[in-house]
Amino acid sequence: MISLSNISVRFGEDYLFRNLTWNIGLGERVALVGPNGAGKSTLFKIGMGQFSPTEGQVIKTRRARLGYLPQEEVVLVGRTVLDEAMSAFGDRLALKDEAEDLSALLSDMSSDDPEYSGVLERYGEVMALFEQSDGYQIESKAKEVLQGLGFSSHDYHKRVESFSGGWQMRLALAKLLLAEPSYLFLDEPTNHLDIEAMDFLES
């Protein structure tokens, strides 16, 4: 649960809002609706822990993983679309890299090397962890989400900087969906989505 208890935000003598209480449970889908300037984005950032209220208390469930898509455009550079999406699986990619390094090391060692058995044991542990975390499925999962948000297979190997700000926002959203956070805060995510992509997001 994320609990905001009697929070207030004041700028100078003026309150943006005051004595606000809001509880969000796991699995809930909540729409925060209000006019521009009402404080929606500020409230989001308080829930995310990115902004501290003037008054009140914020309590989060321990080990809760939070994801946030801001309203303003993000800037992505340096990777292909598919690599950027797959970066959401950082822990599993790290296991894959370690397994490849260990495999290369083993190929250069003789079986009577005193360190061989230790390296081989670690290689087995890493591969087991990779398989248990569905490591072999991460590329197909990334492609499924990218396609759902409107990217074609021809886009996978294009550089992210070649896409407009709106498409980069779609890619940022894809990474959040793939990361599967406990709580996902989306600040006006449909601004950059067409009907098909909105249907996919809802599903």
PDB file of C-alpha atoms in Angstrom:
ATOM      1  CA  MET A   1       0.000   0.000   0.000  1.00  0.00           C
ATOM      2  CA  ILE A   2       0.967   3.618  -0.544  1.00  0.00           C
ATOM      3  CA  SER A   3      -0.605   5.887   2.037  1.00  0.00           C
ATOM      4  CA  LEU A   4      -0.622   9.677   1.916  1.00  0.00           C
ATOM      5  CA  SER A   5      -1.904  10.961   5.250  1.00  0.00           C
ATOM      6  CA  ASN A   6      -3.084  14.564   5.760  1.00  0.00           C
ATOM      7  CA  ILE A   7      -0.549  15.962   3.318  1.00  0.00           C
ATOM      8  CA  SER A   8      -0.361  19.606   2.349  1.00  0.00           C
ATOM      9  CA  VAL A   9       1.787  21.441  -0.184  1.00  0.00           C
ATOM     10  CA  ARG A  10       2.400  25.149   0.194  1.00  0.00           C
ATOM     11  CA  PHE A  11       4.330  27.557  -1.996  1.00  0.00           C
ATOM     12  CA  GLY A  12       4.933  30.717  -0.027  1.00  0.00           C
ATOM     13  CA  GLU A  13       1.625  31.635   1.586  1.00  0.00           C
ATOM     14  CA  ASP A  14      -0.480  29.740  -0.942  1.00  0.00           C
ATOM     15  CA  TYR A  15      -1.550  26.112  -0.586  1.00  0.00           C
ATOM     16  CA  LEU A  16      -1.702  23.950  -3.695  1.00  0.00           C
ATOM     17  CA  PHE A  17      -3.750  21.498  -1.602  1.00  0.00           C
ATOM     18  CA  ARG A  18      -4.038  20.731   2.093  1.00  0.00           C
ATOM     19  CA  ASN A  19      -5.071  17.917   4.472  1.00  0.00           C
ATOM     20  CA  LEU A  20      -5.275  15.380   1.644  1.00  0.00           C
ATOM     21  CA  THR A  21      -5.427  11.667   2.411  1.00  0.00           C
ATOM     22  CA  TRP A  22      -5.078   9.010  -0.294  1.00  0.00           C
ATOM     23  CA  ASN A  23      -4.538   5.257   0.013  1.00  0.00           C
ATOM     24  CA  ILE A  24      -3.572   3.094  -2.984  1.00  0.00           C
ATOM     25  CA  GLY A  25      -3.665  -0.680  -2.576  1.00  0.00           C
ATOM     26  CA  LEU A  26      -1.888  -3.284  -4.673  1.00  0.00           C
ATOM     27  CA  GLY A  27      -3.801  -4.123  -7.840  1.00  0.00           C
ATOM     28  CA  GLU A  28      -5.966  -0.999  -7.736  1.00  0.00           C
ATOM     29  CA  ARG A  29      -6.419   1.123 -10.840  1.00  0.00           C
ATOM     30  CA  VAL A  30      -7.018   4.751  -9.932  1.00  0.00           C
ATOM     31  CA  ALA A  31      -7.641   7.721 -12.219  1.00  0.00           C
ATOM     32  CA  LEU A  32      -6.601  11.092 -10.838  1.00  0.00           C
ATOM     33  CA  VAL A  33      -8.665  13.735 -12.623  1.00  0.00           C
ATOM     34  CA  GLY A  34      -8.522  17.511 -12.291  1.00  0.00           C
ATOM     35  CA  PRO A  35      -7.915  20.768 -14.159  1.00  0.00           C
ATOM     36  CA  ASN A  36      -4.454  22.000 -15.136  1.00  0.00           C
ATOM     37  CA  GLY A  37      -2.626  23.450 -12.162  1.00  0.00           C
ATOM     38  CA  ALA A  38      -4.647  21.523  -9.580  1.00  0.00           C
ATOM     39  CA  GLY A  39      -1.536  19.628  -8.443  1.00  0.00           C
ATOM     40  CA  LYS A  40      -1.952  16.220 -10.084  1.00  0.00           C
ATOM     41  CA  SER A  41       1.693  15.897 -11.120  1.00  0.00           C
ATOM     42  CA  THR A  42       2.847  17.145  -7.719  1.00  0.00           C
ATOM     43  CA  LEU A  43       0.672  14.545  -6.026  1.00  0.00           C
ATOM     44  CA  PHE A  44       2.156  11.868  -8.289  1.00  0.00           C
ATOM     45  CA  LYS A  45       5.685  12.923  -7.335  1.00  0.00           C
ATOM     46  CA  ILE A  46       4.792  12.813  -3.644  1.00  0.00           C
ATOM     47  CA  GLY A  47       3.491   9.280  -4.032  1.00  0.00           C
ATOM     48  CA  MET A  48       6.690   8.367  -5.880  1.00  0.00           C
ATOM     49  CA  GLY A  49       8.869   9.910  -3.189  1.00  0.00           C
ATOM     50  CA  GLN A  50      10.291  12.496  -5.593  1.00  0.00           C
ATOM     51  CA  PHE A  51       8.754  15.467  -3.770  1.00  0.00           C
ATOM     52  CA  SER A  52       8.222  16.022  -0.056  1.00  0.00           C
ATOM     53  CA  PRO A  53       4.946  17.548   1.162  1.00  0.00           C
ATOM     54  CA  THR A  54       5.002  20.642   3.346  1.00  0.00           C
ATOM     55  CA  GLU A  55       2.948  18.769   5.934  1.00  0.00           C
ATOM     56  CA  GLY A  56       1.739  15.200   6.440  1.00  0.00           C
ATOM     57  CA  GLN A  57       3.174  11.710   6.069  1.00  0.00           C
ATOM     58  CA  VAL A  58       3.814   9.293   3.198  1.00  0.00           C
ATOM     59  CA  ILE A  59       4.059   5.562   3.945  1.00  0.00           C
ATOM     60  CA  LYS A  60       5.005   2.897   1.384  1.00  0.00           C
ATOM     61  CA  THR A  61       4.984  -0.870   1.630  1.00  0.00           C
ATOM     62  CA  ARG A  62       8.505  -2.135   2.093  1.00  0.00           C
ATOM     63  CA  ARG A  63      10.129  -3.382  -1.135  1.00  0.00           C
ATOM     64  CA  ALA A  64       7.463  -1.754  -3.295  1.00  0.00           C
ATOM     65  CA  ARG A  65       8.891  -1.118  -6.774  1.00  0.00           C
ATOM     66  CA  LEU A  66       7.637   2.097  -8.349  1.00  0.00           C
ATOM     67  CA  GLY A  67       7.483   3.079 -12.005  1.00  0.00           C
ATOM     68  CA  TYR A  68       6.749   6.578 -13.285  1.00  0.00           C
ATOM     69  CA  LEU A  69       6.000   7.934 -16.751  1.00  0.00           C
ATOM     70  CA  PRO A  70       6.231  11.743 -16.634  1.00  0.00           C
ATOM     71  CA  GLN A  71       4.010  14.070 -18.613  1.00  0.00           C
ATOM     72  CA  GLU A  72       6.962  15.822 -20.229  1.00  0.00           C
ATOM     73  CA  GLU A  73       8.815  14.071 -23.022  1.00  0.00           C
ATOM     74  CA  VAL A  74      11.781  11.850 -22.224  1.00  0.00           C
ATOM     75  CA  VAL A  75      15.008  11.818 -24.266  1.00  0.00           C
ATOM     76  CA  LEU A  76      16.517   8.445 -25.171  1.00  0.00           C
ATOM     77  CA  VAL A  77      19.815   8.032 -27.049  1.00  0.00           C
ATOM     78  CA  GLY A  78      22.510   5.483 -27.744  1.00  0.00           C
ATOM     79  CA  ARG A  79      20.619   2.214 -28.262  1.00  0.00           C
ATOM     80  CA  THR A  80      18.387   0.483 -30.744  1.00  0.00           C
ATOM     81  CA  VAL A  81      14.665   0.312 -29.972  1.00  0.00           C
ATOM     82  CA  LEU A  82      14.851  -3.367 -29.007  1.00  0.00           C
ATOM     83  CA  ASP A  83      17.941  -2.901 -26.836  1.00  0.00           C
ATOM     84  CA  GLU A  84      16.312   0.048 -25.081  1.00  0.00           C
ATOM     85  CA  ALA A  85      13.187  -1.974 -24.344  1.00  0.00           C
ATOM     86  CA  MET A  86      15.239  -4.941 -23.133  1.00  0.00           C
ATOM     87  CA  SER A  87      17.188  -2.699 -20.749  1.00  0.00           C
ATOM     88  CA  ALA A  88      14.134  -3.068 -18.491  1.00  0.00           C
ATOM     89  CA  PHE A  89      15.480  -6.572 -17.777  1.00  0.00           C
ATOM     90  CA  GLY A  90      18.768  -5.334 -16.372  1.00  0.00           C
ATOM     91  CA  ASP A  91      19.103  -8.067 -13.749  1.00  0.00           C
ATOM     92  CA  ARG A  92      18.575 -10.855 -16.261  1.00  0.00           C
ATOM     93  CA  LEU A  93      20.856  -9.259 -18.837  1.00  0.00           C
ATOM     94  CA  ALA A  94      23.557  -9.068 -16.146  1.00  0.00           C
ATOM     95  CA  LEU A  95      23.169 -12.814 -15.563  1.00  0.00           C
ATOM     96  CA  LYS A  96      23.417 -13.459 -19.305  1.00  0.00           C
ATOM     97  CA  ASP A  97      26.600 -11.372 -19.564  1.00  0.00           C
ATOM     98  CA  GLU A  98      28.147 -13.163 -16.587  1.00  0.00           C
ATOM     99  CA  ALA A  99      27.267 -16.560 -18.068  1.00  0.00           C
ATOM    100  CA  GLU A 100      28.912 -15.607 -21.361  1.00  0.00           C
ATOM    101  CA  ASP A 101      32.040 -14.394 -19.549  1.00  0.00           C
ATOM    102  CA  LEU A 102      32.221 -17.589 -17.500  1.00  0.00           C
ATOM    103  CA  SER A 103      31.702 -19.726 -20.601  1.00  0.00           C
ATOM    104  CA  ALA A 104      34.573 -17.960 -22.367  1.00  0.00           C
ATOM    105  CA  LEU A 105      36.738 -18.395 -19.278  1.00  0.00           C
ATOM    106  CA  LEU A 106      35.965 -22.106 -19.091  1.00  0.00           C
ATOM    107  CA  SER A 107      36.852 -22.585 -22.745  1.00  0.00           C
ATOM    108  CA  ASP A 108      40.337 -21.197 -22.039  1.00  0.00           C
ATOM    109  CA  MET A 109      40.906 -23.336 -18.922  1.00  0.00           C
ATOM    110  CA  SER A 110      41.952 -26.964 -18.660  1.00  0.00           C
ATOM    111  CA  SER A 111      39.851 -29.269 -16.518  1.00  0.00           C
ATOM    112  CA  ASP A 112      42.771 -29.895 -14.162  1.00  0.00           C
ATOM    113  CA  ASP A 113      43.104 -26.164 -13.395  1.00  0.00           C
ATOM    114  CA  PRO A 114      42.522 -25.764  -9.627  1.00  0.00           C
ATOM    115  CA  GLU A 115      40.008 -22.966 -10.307  1.00  0.00           C
ATOM    116  CA  TYR A 116      38.089 -24.869 -12.971  1.00  0.00           C
ATOM    117  CA  SER A 117      35.555 -26.536 -10.661  1.00  0.00           C
ATOM    118  CA  GLY A 118      34.729 -23.227  -8.939  1.00  0.00           C
ATOM    119  CA  VAL A 119      34.167 -21.446 -12.233  1.00  0.00           C
ATOM    120  CA  LEU A 120      32.070 -24.338 -13.535  1.00  0.00           C
ATOM    121  CA  GLU A 121      29.942 -24.339 -10.369  1.00  0.00           C
ATOM    122  CA  ARG A 122      29.333 -20.587 -10.658  1.00  0.00           C
ATOM    123  CA  TYR A 123      28.427 -20.999 -14.332  1.00  0.00           C
ATOM    124  CA  GLY A 124      25.790 -23.585 -13.371  1.00  0.00           C
ATOM    125  CA  GLU A 125      24.384 -21.286 -10.675  1.00  0.00           C
ATOM    126  CA  VAL A 126      24.136 -18.332 -13.055  1.00  0.00           C
ATOM    127  CA  MET A 127      22.458 -20.367 -15.781  1.00  0.00           C
ATOM    128  CA  ALA A 128      19.959 -21.763 -13.285  1.00  0.00           C
ATOM    129  CA  LEU A 129      19.090 -18.256 -12.098  1.00  0.00           C
ATOM    130  CA  PHE A 130      18.753 -17.074 -15.698  1.00  0.00           C
ATOM    131  CA  GLU A 131      16.382 -19.904 -16.574  1.00  0.00           C
ATOM    132  CA  GLN A 132      14.321 -19.503 -13.378  1.00  0.00           C
ATOM    133  CA  SER A 133      13.783 -15.827 -14.178  1.00  0.00           C
ATOM    134  CA  ASP A 134      12.517 -16.657 -17.709  1.00  0.00           C
ATOM    135  CA  GLY A 135      15.665 -15.153 -19.170  1.00  0.00           C
ATOM    136  CA  TYR A 136      15.151 -16.901 -22.496  1.00  0.00           C
ATOM    137  CA  GLN A 137      11.772 -15.142 -22.883  1.00  0.00           C
ATOM    138  CA  ILE A 138      12.864 -11.533 -22.410  1.00  0.00           C
ATOM    139  CA  GLU A 139      13.347 -10.764 -26.100  1.00  0.00           C
ATOM    140  CA  SER A 140       9.949 -12.158 -27.073  1.00  0.00           C
ATOM    141  CA  LYS A 141       8.316 -10.247 -24.199  1.00  0.00           C
ATOM    142  CA  ALA A 142       9.987  -7.026 -25.304  1.00  0.00           C
ATOM    143  CA  LYS A 143       8.825  -7.510 -28.899  1.00  0.00           C
ATOM    144  CA  GLU A 144       5.258  -8.253 -27.762  1.00  0.00           C
ATOM    145  CA  VAL A 145       5.018  -5.011 -25.786  1.00  0.00           C
ATOM    146  CA  LEU A 146       6.697  -2.963 -28.514  1.00  0.00           C
ATOM    147  CA  GLN A 147       4.239  -4.291 -31.094  1.00  0.00           C
ATOM    148  CA  GLY A 148       1.335  -3.607 -28.753  1.00  0.00           C
ATOM    149  CA  LEU A 149       2.408   0.027 -28.512  1.00  0.00           C
ATOM    150  CA  GLY A 150       2.673   0.423 -32.273  1.00  0.00           C
ATOM    151  CA  PHE A 151       6.287  -0.384 -33.153  1.00  0.00           C
ATOM    152  CA  SER A 152       6.859  -2.619 -36.176  1.00  0.00           C
ATOM    153  CA  SER A 153       9.514  -5.308 -36.525  1.00  0.00           C
ATOM    154  CA  HIS A 154      11.336  -2.921 -38.872  1.00  0.00           C
ATOM    155  CA  ASP A 155      11.774  -0.493 -35.975  1.00  0.00           C
ATOM    156  CA  TYR A 156      13.594  -2.882 -33.630  1.00  0.00           C
ATOM    157  CA  HIS A 157      17.089  -2.147 -34.899  1.00  0.00           C
ATOM    158  CA  LYS A 158      16.648   1.575 -35.547  1.00  0.00           C
ATOM    159  CA  ARG A 159      18.379   4.015 -33.209  1.00  0.00           C
ATOM    160  CA  VAL A 160      16.084   5.505 -30.583  1.00  0.00           C
ATOM    161  CA  GLU A 161      17.227   9.049 -31.361  1.00  0.00           C
ATOM    162  CA  SER A 162      15.746   8.718 -34.856  1.00  0.00           C
ATOM    163  CA  PHE A 163      12.223   8.672 -33.360  1.00  0.00           C
ATOM    164  CA  SER A 164      10.066  11.659 -32.427  1.00  0.00           C
ATOM    165  CA  GLY A 165       9.395  12.632 -28.825  1.00  0.00           C
ATOM    166  CA  GLY A 166       5.996  10.954 -28.907  1.00  0.00           C
ATOM    167  CA  TRP A 167       7.454   7.633 -30.032  1.00  0.00           C
ATOM    168  CA  GLN A 168      10.200   7.905 -27.426  1.00  0.00           C
ATOM    169  CA  MET A 169       7.447   8.277 -24.821  1.00  0.00           C
ATOM    170  CA  ARG A 170       5.901   5.054 -26.135  1.00  0.00           C
ATOM    171  CA  LEU A 171       9.265   3.361 -25.744  1.00  0.00           C
ATOM    172  CA  ALA A 172       9.629   4.672 -22.187  1.00  0.00           C
ATOM    173  CA  LEU A 173       6.167   3.267 -21.454  1.00  0.00           C
ATOM    174  CA  ALA A 174       7.176  -0.091 -22.954  1.00  0.00           C
ATOM    175  CA  LYS A 175      10.155  -0.266 -20.582  1.00  0.00           C
ATOM    176  CA  LEU A 176       7.913   0.436 -17.593  1.00  0.00           C
ATOM    177  CA  LEU A 177       5.428  -2.267 -18.596  1.00  0.00           C
ATOM    178  CA  LEU A 178       8.248  -4.775 -19.065  1.00  0.00           C
ATOM    179  CA  ALA A 179       9.756  -3.922 -15.672  1.00  0.00           C
ATOM    180  CA  GLU A 180       6.413  -4.801 -13.998  1.00  0.00           C
ATOM    181  CA  PRO A 181       6.672  -2.430 -11.010  1.00  0.00           C
ATOM    182  CA  SER A 182       4.429  -2.876  -7.968  1.00  0.00           C
ATOM    183  CA  TYR A 183       2.927   0.553  -8.629  1.00  0.00           C
ATOM    184  CA  LEU A 184       2.867   2.257 -12.012  1.00  0.00           C
ATOM    185  CA  PHE A 185       2.260   6.014 -12.093  1.00  0.00           C
ATOM    186  CA  LEU A 186       1.294   7.248 -15.564  1.00  0.00           C
ATOM    187  CA  ASP A 187       0.982  11.007 -16.023  1.00  0.00           C
ATOM    188  CA  GLU A 188      -1.333  11.485 -19.027  1.00  0.00           C
ATOM    189  CA  PRO A 189       0.094   8.472 -20.912  1.00  0.00           C
ATOM    190  CA  THR A 190      -2.528   8.504 -23.673  1.00  0.00           C
ATOM    191  CA  ASN A 191      -1.260  11.849 -25.018  1.00  0.00           C
ATOM    192  CA  HIS A 192       1.050   9.937 -27.357  1.00  0.00           C
ATOM    193  CA  LEU A 193      -1.030   6.823 -28.047  1.00  0.00           C
ATOM    194  CA  ASP A 194      -3.468   5.924 -30.803  1.00  0.00           C
ATOM    195  CA  ILE A 195      -6.601   3.816 -30.242  1.00  0.00           C
ATOM    196  CA  GLU A 196      -4.835   0.487 -30.819  1.00  0.00           C
ATOM    197  CA  ALA A 197      -2.038   1.334 -28.379  1.00  0.00           C
ATOM    198  CA  MET A 198      -4.540   2.564 -25.776  1.00  0.00           C
ATOM    199  CA  ASP A 199      -6.437  -0.722 -26.065  1.00  0.00           C
ATOM    200  CA  PHE A 200      -3.186  -2.609 -25.536  1.00  0.00           C
ATOM    201  CA  LEU A 201      -2.293  -0.489 -22.490  1.00  0.00           C
ATOM    202  CA  GLU A 202      -5.718  -1.086 -20.967  1.00  0.00           C
ATOM    203  CA  SER A 203      -5.342  -4.827 -21.425  1.00  0.00           C
TER     204      SER A 203
END
